Coordinates of C-alpha atoms in Angstrom, one line a residue:
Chain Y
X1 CA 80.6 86.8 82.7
X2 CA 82.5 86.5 85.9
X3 CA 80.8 88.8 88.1
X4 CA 79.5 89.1 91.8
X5 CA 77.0 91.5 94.0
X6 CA 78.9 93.2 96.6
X7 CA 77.5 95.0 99.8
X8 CA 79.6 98.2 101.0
X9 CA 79.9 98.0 104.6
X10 CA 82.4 101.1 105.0
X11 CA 84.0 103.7 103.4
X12 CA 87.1 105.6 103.7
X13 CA 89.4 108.7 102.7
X14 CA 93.1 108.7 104.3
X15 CA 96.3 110.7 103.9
X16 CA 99.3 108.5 103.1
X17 CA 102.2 109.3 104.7
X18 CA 105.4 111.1 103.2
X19 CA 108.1 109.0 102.6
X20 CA 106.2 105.7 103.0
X21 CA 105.6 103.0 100.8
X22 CA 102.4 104.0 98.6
X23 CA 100.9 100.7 97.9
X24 CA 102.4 99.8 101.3
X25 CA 100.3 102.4 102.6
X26 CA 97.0 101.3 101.0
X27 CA 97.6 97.9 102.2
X28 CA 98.0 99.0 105.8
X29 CA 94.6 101.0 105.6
X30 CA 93.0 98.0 104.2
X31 CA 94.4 96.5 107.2
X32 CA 93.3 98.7 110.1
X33 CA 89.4 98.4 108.5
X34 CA 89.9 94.9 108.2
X35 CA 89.1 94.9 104.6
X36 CA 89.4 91.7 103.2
X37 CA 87.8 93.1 99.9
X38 CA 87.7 96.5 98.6
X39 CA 88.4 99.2 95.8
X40 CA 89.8 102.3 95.7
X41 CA 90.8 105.5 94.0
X42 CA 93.5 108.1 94.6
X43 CA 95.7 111.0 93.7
X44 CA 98.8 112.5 94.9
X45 CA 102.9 112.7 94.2
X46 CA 105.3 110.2 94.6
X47 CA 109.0 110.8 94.7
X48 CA 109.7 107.8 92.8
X49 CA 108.3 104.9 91.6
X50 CA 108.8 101.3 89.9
X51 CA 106.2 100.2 87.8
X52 CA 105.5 96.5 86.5
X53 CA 104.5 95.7 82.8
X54 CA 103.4 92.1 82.0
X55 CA 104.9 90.7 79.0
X56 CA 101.8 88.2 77.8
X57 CA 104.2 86.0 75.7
X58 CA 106.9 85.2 78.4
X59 CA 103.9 85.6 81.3
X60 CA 105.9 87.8 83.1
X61 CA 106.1 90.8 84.7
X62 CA 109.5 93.4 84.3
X63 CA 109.7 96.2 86.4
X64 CA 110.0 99.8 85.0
X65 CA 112.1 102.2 87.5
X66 CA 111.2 105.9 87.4
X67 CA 113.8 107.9 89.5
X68 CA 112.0 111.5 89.6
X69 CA 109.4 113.3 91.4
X70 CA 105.8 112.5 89.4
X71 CA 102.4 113.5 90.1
X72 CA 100.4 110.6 90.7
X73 CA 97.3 111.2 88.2
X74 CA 95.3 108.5 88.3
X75 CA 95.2 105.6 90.6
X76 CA 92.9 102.8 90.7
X77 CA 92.9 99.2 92.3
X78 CA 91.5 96.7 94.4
X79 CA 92.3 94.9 97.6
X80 CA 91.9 91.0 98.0
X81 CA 93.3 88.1 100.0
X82 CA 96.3 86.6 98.1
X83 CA 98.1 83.5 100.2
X84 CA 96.1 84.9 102.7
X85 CA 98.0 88.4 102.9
X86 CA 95.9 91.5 102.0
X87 CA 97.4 92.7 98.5
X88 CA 96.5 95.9 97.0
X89 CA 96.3 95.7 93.1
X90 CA 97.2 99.1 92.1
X91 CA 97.3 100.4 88.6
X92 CA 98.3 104.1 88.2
X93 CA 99.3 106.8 85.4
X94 CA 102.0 109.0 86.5
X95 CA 103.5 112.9 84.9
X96 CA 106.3 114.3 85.3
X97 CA 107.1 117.9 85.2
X98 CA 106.6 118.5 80.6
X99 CA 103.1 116.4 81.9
X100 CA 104.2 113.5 80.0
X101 CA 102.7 110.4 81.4
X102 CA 103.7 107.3 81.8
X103 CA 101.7 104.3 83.1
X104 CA 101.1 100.1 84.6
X105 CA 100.6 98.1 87.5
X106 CA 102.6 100.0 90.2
X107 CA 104.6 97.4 92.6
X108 CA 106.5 100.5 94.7
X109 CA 106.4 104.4 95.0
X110 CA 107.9 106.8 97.7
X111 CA 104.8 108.6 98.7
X112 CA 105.0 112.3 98.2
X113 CA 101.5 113.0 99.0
X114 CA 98.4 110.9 98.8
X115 CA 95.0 111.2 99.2
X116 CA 92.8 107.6 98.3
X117 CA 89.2 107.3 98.6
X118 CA 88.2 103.6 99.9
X119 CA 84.9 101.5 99.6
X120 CA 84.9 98.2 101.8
X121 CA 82.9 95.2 100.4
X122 CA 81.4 92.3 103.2
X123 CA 82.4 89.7 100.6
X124 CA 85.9 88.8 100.6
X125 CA 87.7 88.5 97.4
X126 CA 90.5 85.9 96.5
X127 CA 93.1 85.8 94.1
X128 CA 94.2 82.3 92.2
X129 CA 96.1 81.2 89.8
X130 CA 94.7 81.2 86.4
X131 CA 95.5 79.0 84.2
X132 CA 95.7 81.1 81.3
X133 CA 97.0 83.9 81.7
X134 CA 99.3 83.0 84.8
X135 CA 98.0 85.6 87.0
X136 CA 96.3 85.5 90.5
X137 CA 92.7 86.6 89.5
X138 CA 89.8 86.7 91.7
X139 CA 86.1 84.8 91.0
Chain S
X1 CA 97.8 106.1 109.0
X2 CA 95.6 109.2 108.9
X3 CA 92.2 108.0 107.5
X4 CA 88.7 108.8 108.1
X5 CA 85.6 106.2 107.8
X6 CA 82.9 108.7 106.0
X7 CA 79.3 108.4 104.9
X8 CA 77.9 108.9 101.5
X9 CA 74.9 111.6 101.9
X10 CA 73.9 111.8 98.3
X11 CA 75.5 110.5 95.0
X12 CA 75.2 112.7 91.8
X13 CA 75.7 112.4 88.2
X14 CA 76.2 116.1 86.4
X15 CA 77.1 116.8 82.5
X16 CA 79.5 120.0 82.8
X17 CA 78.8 123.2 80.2
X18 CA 80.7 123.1 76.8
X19 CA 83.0 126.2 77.3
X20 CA 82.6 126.3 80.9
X21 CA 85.9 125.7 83.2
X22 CA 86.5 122.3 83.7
X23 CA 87.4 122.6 87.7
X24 CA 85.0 125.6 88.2
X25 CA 82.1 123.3 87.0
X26 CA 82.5 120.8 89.7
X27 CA 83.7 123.4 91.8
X28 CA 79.8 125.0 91.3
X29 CA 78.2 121.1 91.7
X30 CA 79.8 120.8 95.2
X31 CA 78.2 124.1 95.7
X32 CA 74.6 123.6 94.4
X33 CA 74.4 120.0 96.3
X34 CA 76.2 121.8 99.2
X35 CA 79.3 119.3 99.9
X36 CA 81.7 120.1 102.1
X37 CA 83.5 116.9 101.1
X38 CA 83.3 114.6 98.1
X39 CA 84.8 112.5 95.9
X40 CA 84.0 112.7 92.0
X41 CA 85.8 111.0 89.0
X42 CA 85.3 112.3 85.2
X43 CA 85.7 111.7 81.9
X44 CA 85.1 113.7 78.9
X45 CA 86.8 116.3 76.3
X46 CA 88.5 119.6 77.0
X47 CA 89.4 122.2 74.5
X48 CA 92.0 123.1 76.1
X49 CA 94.3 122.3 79.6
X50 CA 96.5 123.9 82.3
X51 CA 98.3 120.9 84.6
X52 CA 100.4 122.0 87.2
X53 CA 103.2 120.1 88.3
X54 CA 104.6 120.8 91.8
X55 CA 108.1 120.4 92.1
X56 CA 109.5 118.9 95.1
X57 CA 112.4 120.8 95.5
X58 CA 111.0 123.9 95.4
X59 CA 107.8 123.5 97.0
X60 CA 106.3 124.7 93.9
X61 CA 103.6 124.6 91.6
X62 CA 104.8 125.1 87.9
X63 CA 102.0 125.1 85.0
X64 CA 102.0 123.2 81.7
X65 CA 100.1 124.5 79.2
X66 CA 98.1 122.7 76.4
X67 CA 96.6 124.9 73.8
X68 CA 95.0 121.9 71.7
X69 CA 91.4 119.8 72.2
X70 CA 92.3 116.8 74.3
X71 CA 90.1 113.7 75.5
X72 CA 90.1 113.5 79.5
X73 CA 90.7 109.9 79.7
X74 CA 90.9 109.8 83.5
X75 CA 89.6 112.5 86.0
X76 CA 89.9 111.8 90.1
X77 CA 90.0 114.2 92.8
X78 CA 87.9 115.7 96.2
X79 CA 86.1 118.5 97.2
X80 CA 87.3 119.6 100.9
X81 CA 87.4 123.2 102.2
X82 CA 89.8 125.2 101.2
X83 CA 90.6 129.3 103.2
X84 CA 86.6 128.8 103.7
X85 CA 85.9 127.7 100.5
X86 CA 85.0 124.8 98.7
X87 CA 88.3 123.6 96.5
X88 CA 88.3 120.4 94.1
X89 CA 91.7 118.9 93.6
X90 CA 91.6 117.3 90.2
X91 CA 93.7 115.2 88.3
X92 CA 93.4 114.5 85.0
X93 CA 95.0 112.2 82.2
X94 CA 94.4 113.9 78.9
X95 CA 95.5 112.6 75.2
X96 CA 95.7 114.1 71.9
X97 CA 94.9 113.4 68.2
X98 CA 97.6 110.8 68.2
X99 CA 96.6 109.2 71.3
X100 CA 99.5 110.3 73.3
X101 CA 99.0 111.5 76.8
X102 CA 99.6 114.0 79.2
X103 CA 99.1 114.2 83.0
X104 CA 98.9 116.2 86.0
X105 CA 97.0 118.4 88.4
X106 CA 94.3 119.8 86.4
X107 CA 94.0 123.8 87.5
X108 CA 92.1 125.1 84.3
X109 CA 90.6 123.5 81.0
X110 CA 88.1 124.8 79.0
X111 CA 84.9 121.8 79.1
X112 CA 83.7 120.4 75.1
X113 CA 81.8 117.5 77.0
X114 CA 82.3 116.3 80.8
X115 CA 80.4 113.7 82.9
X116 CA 81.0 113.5 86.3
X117 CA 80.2 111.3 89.4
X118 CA 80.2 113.1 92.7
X119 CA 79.6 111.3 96.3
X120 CA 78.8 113.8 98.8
X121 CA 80.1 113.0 102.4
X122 CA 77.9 113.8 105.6
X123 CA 82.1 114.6 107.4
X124 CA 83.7 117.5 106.0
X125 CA 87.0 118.0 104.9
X126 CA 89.1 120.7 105.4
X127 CA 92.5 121.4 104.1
X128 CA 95.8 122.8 106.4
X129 CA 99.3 123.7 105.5
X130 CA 101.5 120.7 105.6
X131 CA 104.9 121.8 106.4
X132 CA 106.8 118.4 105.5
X133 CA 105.4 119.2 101.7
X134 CA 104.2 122.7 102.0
X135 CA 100.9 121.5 100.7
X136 CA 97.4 121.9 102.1
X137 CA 96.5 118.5 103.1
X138 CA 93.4 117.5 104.7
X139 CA 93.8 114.8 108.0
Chain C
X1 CA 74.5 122.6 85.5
X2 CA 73.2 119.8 84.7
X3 CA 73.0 117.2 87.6
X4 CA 70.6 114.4 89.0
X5 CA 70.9 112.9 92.5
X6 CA 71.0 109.3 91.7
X7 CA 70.7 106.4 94.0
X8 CA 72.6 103.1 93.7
X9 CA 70.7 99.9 93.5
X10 CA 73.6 97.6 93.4
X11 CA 77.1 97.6 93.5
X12 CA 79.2 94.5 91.4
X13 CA 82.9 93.2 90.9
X14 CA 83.3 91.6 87.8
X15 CA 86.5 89.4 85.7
X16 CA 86.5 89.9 82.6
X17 CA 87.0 87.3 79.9
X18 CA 90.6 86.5 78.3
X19 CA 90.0 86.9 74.4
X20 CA 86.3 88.7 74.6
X21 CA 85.8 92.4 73.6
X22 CA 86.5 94.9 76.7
X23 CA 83.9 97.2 76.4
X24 CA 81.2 94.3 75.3
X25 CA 82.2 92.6 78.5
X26 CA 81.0 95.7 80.6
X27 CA 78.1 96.3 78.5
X28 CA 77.5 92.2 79.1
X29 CA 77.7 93.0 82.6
X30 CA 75.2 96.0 82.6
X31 CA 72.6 93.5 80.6
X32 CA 73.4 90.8 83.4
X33 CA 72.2 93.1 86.2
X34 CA 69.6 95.1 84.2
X35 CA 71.6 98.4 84.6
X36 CA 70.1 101.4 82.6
X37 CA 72.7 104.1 84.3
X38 CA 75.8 102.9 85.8
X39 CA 79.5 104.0 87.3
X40 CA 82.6 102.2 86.4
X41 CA 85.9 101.9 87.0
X42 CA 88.5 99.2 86.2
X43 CA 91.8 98.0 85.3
X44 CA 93.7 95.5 83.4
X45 CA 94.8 94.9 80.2
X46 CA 94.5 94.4 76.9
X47 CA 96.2 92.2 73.7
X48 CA 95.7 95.1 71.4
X49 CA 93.4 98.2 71.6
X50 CA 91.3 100.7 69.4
X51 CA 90.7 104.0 70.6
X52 CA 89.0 106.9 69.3
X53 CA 89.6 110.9 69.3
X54 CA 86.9 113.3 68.8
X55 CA 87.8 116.2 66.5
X56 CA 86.3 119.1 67.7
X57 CA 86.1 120.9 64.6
X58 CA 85.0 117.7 62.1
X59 CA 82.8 116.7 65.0
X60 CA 83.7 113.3 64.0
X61 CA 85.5 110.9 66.1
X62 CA 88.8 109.0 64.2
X63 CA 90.2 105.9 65.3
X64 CA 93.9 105.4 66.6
X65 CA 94.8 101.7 66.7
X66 CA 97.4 100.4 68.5
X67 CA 98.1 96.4 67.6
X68 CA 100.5 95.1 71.4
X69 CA 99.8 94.2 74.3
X70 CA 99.2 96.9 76.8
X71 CA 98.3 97.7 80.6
X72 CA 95.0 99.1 81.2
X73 CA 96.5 101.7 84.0
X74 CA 93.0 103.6 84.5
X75 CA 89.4 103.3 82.8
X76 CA 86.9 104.7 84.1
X77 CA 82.8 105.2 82.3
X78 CA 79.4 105.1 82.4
X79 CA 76.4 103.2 81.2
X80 CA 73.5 104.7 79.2
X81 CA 71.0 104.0 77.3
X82 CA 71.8 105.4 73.4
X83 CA 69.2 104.1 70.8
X84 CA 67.6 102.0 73.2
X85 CA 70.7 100.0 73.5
X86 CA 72.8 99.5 76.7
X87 CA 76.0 101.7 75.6
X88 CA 79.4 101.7 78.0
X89 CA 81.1 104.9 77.1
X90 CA 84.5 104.1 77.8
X91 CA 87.9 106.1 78.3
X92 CA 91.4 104.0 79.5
X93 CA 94.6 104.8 79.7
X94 CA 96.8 101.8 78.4
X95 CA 100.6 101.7 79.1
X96 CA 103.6 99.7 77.2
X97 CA 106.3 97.9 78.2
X98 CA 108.2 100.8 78.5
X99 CA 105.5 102.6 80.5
X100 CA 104.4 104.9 77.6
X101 CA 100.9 105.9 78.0
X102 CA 98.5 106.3 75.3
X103 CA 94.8 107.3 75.9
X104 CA 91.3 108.4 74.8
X105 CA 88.0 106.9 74.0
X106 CA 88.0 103.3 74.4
X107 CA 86.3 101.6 71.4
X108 CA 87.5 98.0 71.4
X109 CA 90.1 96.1 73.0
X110 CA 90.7 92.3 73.2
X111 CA 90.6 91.6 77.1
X112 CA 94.0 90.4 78.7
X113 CA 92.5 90.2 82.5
X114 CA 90.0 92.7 83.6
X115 CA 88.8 93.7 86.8
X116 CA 85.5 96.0 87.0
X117 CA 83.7 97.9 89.6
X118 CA 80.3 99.0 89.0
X119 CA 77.3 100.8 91.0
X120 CA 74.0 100.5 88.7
X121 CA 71.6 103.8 89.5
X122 CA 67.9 103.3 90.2
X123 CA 67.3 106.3 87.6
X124 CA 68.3 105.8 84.0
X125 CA 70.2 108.2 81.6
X126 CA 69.2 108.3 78.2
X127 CA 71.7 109.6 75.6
X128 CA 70.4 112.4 73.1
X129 CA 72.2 114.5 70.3
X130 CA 73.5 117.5 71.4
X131 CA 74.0 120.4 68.8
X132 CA 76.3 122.0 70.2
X133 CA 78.8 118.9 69.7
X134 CA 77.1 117.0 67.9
X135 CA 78.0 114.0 70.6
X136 CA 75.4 111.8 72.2
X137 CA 74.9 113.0 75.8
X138 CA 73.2 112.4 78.8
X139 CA 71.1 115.1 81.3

């Protein structure tokens, strides 16, 4: 078991923008609080969005465009250093207006509306390559 | 950016009433521990749902019912004050019999199990008409 | 309602292990860091995944397997103790590679990449029958 004791040193809740970028967004925030390492949780609407799926035969990952307004209904991720940029992993389950969902690792989203709930951790967390499943994982 | 460092004033753990509203219930725990501001996430079983899904266009809520029992798979959202009073926006990922699910912003559901984790913040949160999305934001 | 204030002894990040059982791995975890009551939430995926959905009428929960790979857009759970044994009760929403979402109690599922966020309580929770479900529940 891969695991580590983290220490929360601060805590957040912000408002993304309209229009922005949403994982754009959480990366900035991580940004101004200097988070190096942190997870989050949030809710909201996006305009759009283009979610990734990875394929674990080719180890790839293909994108999945959605070109509609969609609640965002869950959203959950982590922030850690990767090539030593801040990158927010963000996984999030989206509905559209029947309330049929559909769901993966979300590179892009237009932010509609967006309210995310932030914990900071002292420790920072960095993602390398793993061997074998050819993703950047951290510890 | 429009974020807000916050501090955790107490952290709760509640099991909502079978046949109870889902929303009311955590509605009532924000009450009882006397939070003007929290964050909870949820999981659980609902007999039944109402998602809303707020179309863009319009600036408009529209409802979805579901008149079935459904498993809350996913459950985020925040207490902040609302006209005065304490409002929890909750969204929910729900599935049925099949495994299929549905999404969205969780107005009503009747509760057949629910556990929640609520942290209380010492800053309140109060929510203002947004005229960009005609929504009450908070920040 | 039913509600404890709980405190949080420790807060971990944890990988979990390409090929093991996802909600073993969290339950390992728990054991690992001697966590009687716990708060999770992670993301992923999975090579294959067994969930299960609790018919409210039978009172008896029925499995729903689903045999491809699939993103772990949202899980979220607790730890309690039921039996005397360290249980993870676990809800995900997992995703396709054509962003379908499928969802509900998360019984077993062979770990892709994990990541998990967990705050162990200082209280415990100890899971009892409950008649009006007939579910095991906590408080």
């Amino acid at each position: 078991m891969n695991y580590r004791a983290v220490e929360t040193t601060g805590e957040y809740v912000a408002r993304l923008e309209t229009g922005a970028d949403w994982r754009a967004e959480i990366e900035s925030l991580a940004e101004e609080v200097d988070a190096d390492a942190a997870w989050f949780s949030a809710l909201g609407a996006v305009q759009d969005a283009e979610c990734w799926f990875y394929d674990q035969e080719d180890c790839e990952y293909y994108p999945i465009e959605f070109d509609e307004p969609l609640e965002v209904a869950s959203c959950v991720g982590n922030v850690a250093l990767l090539d030593g940029d801040r990158f927010a992993h963000t996984h999030a389950v989206l509905s559209d207006a029947d309330g049929n969902a559909v769901a993966g690792h979300l590179n892009a989203a237009t932010v509609w509306a967006g309210e995310v709930h932030m914990r900071v951790f002292e420790e920072s967390l960095e993602r390398e390559y793993d061997e074998t499943t050819e993703l950047d994982l951290w510890l």
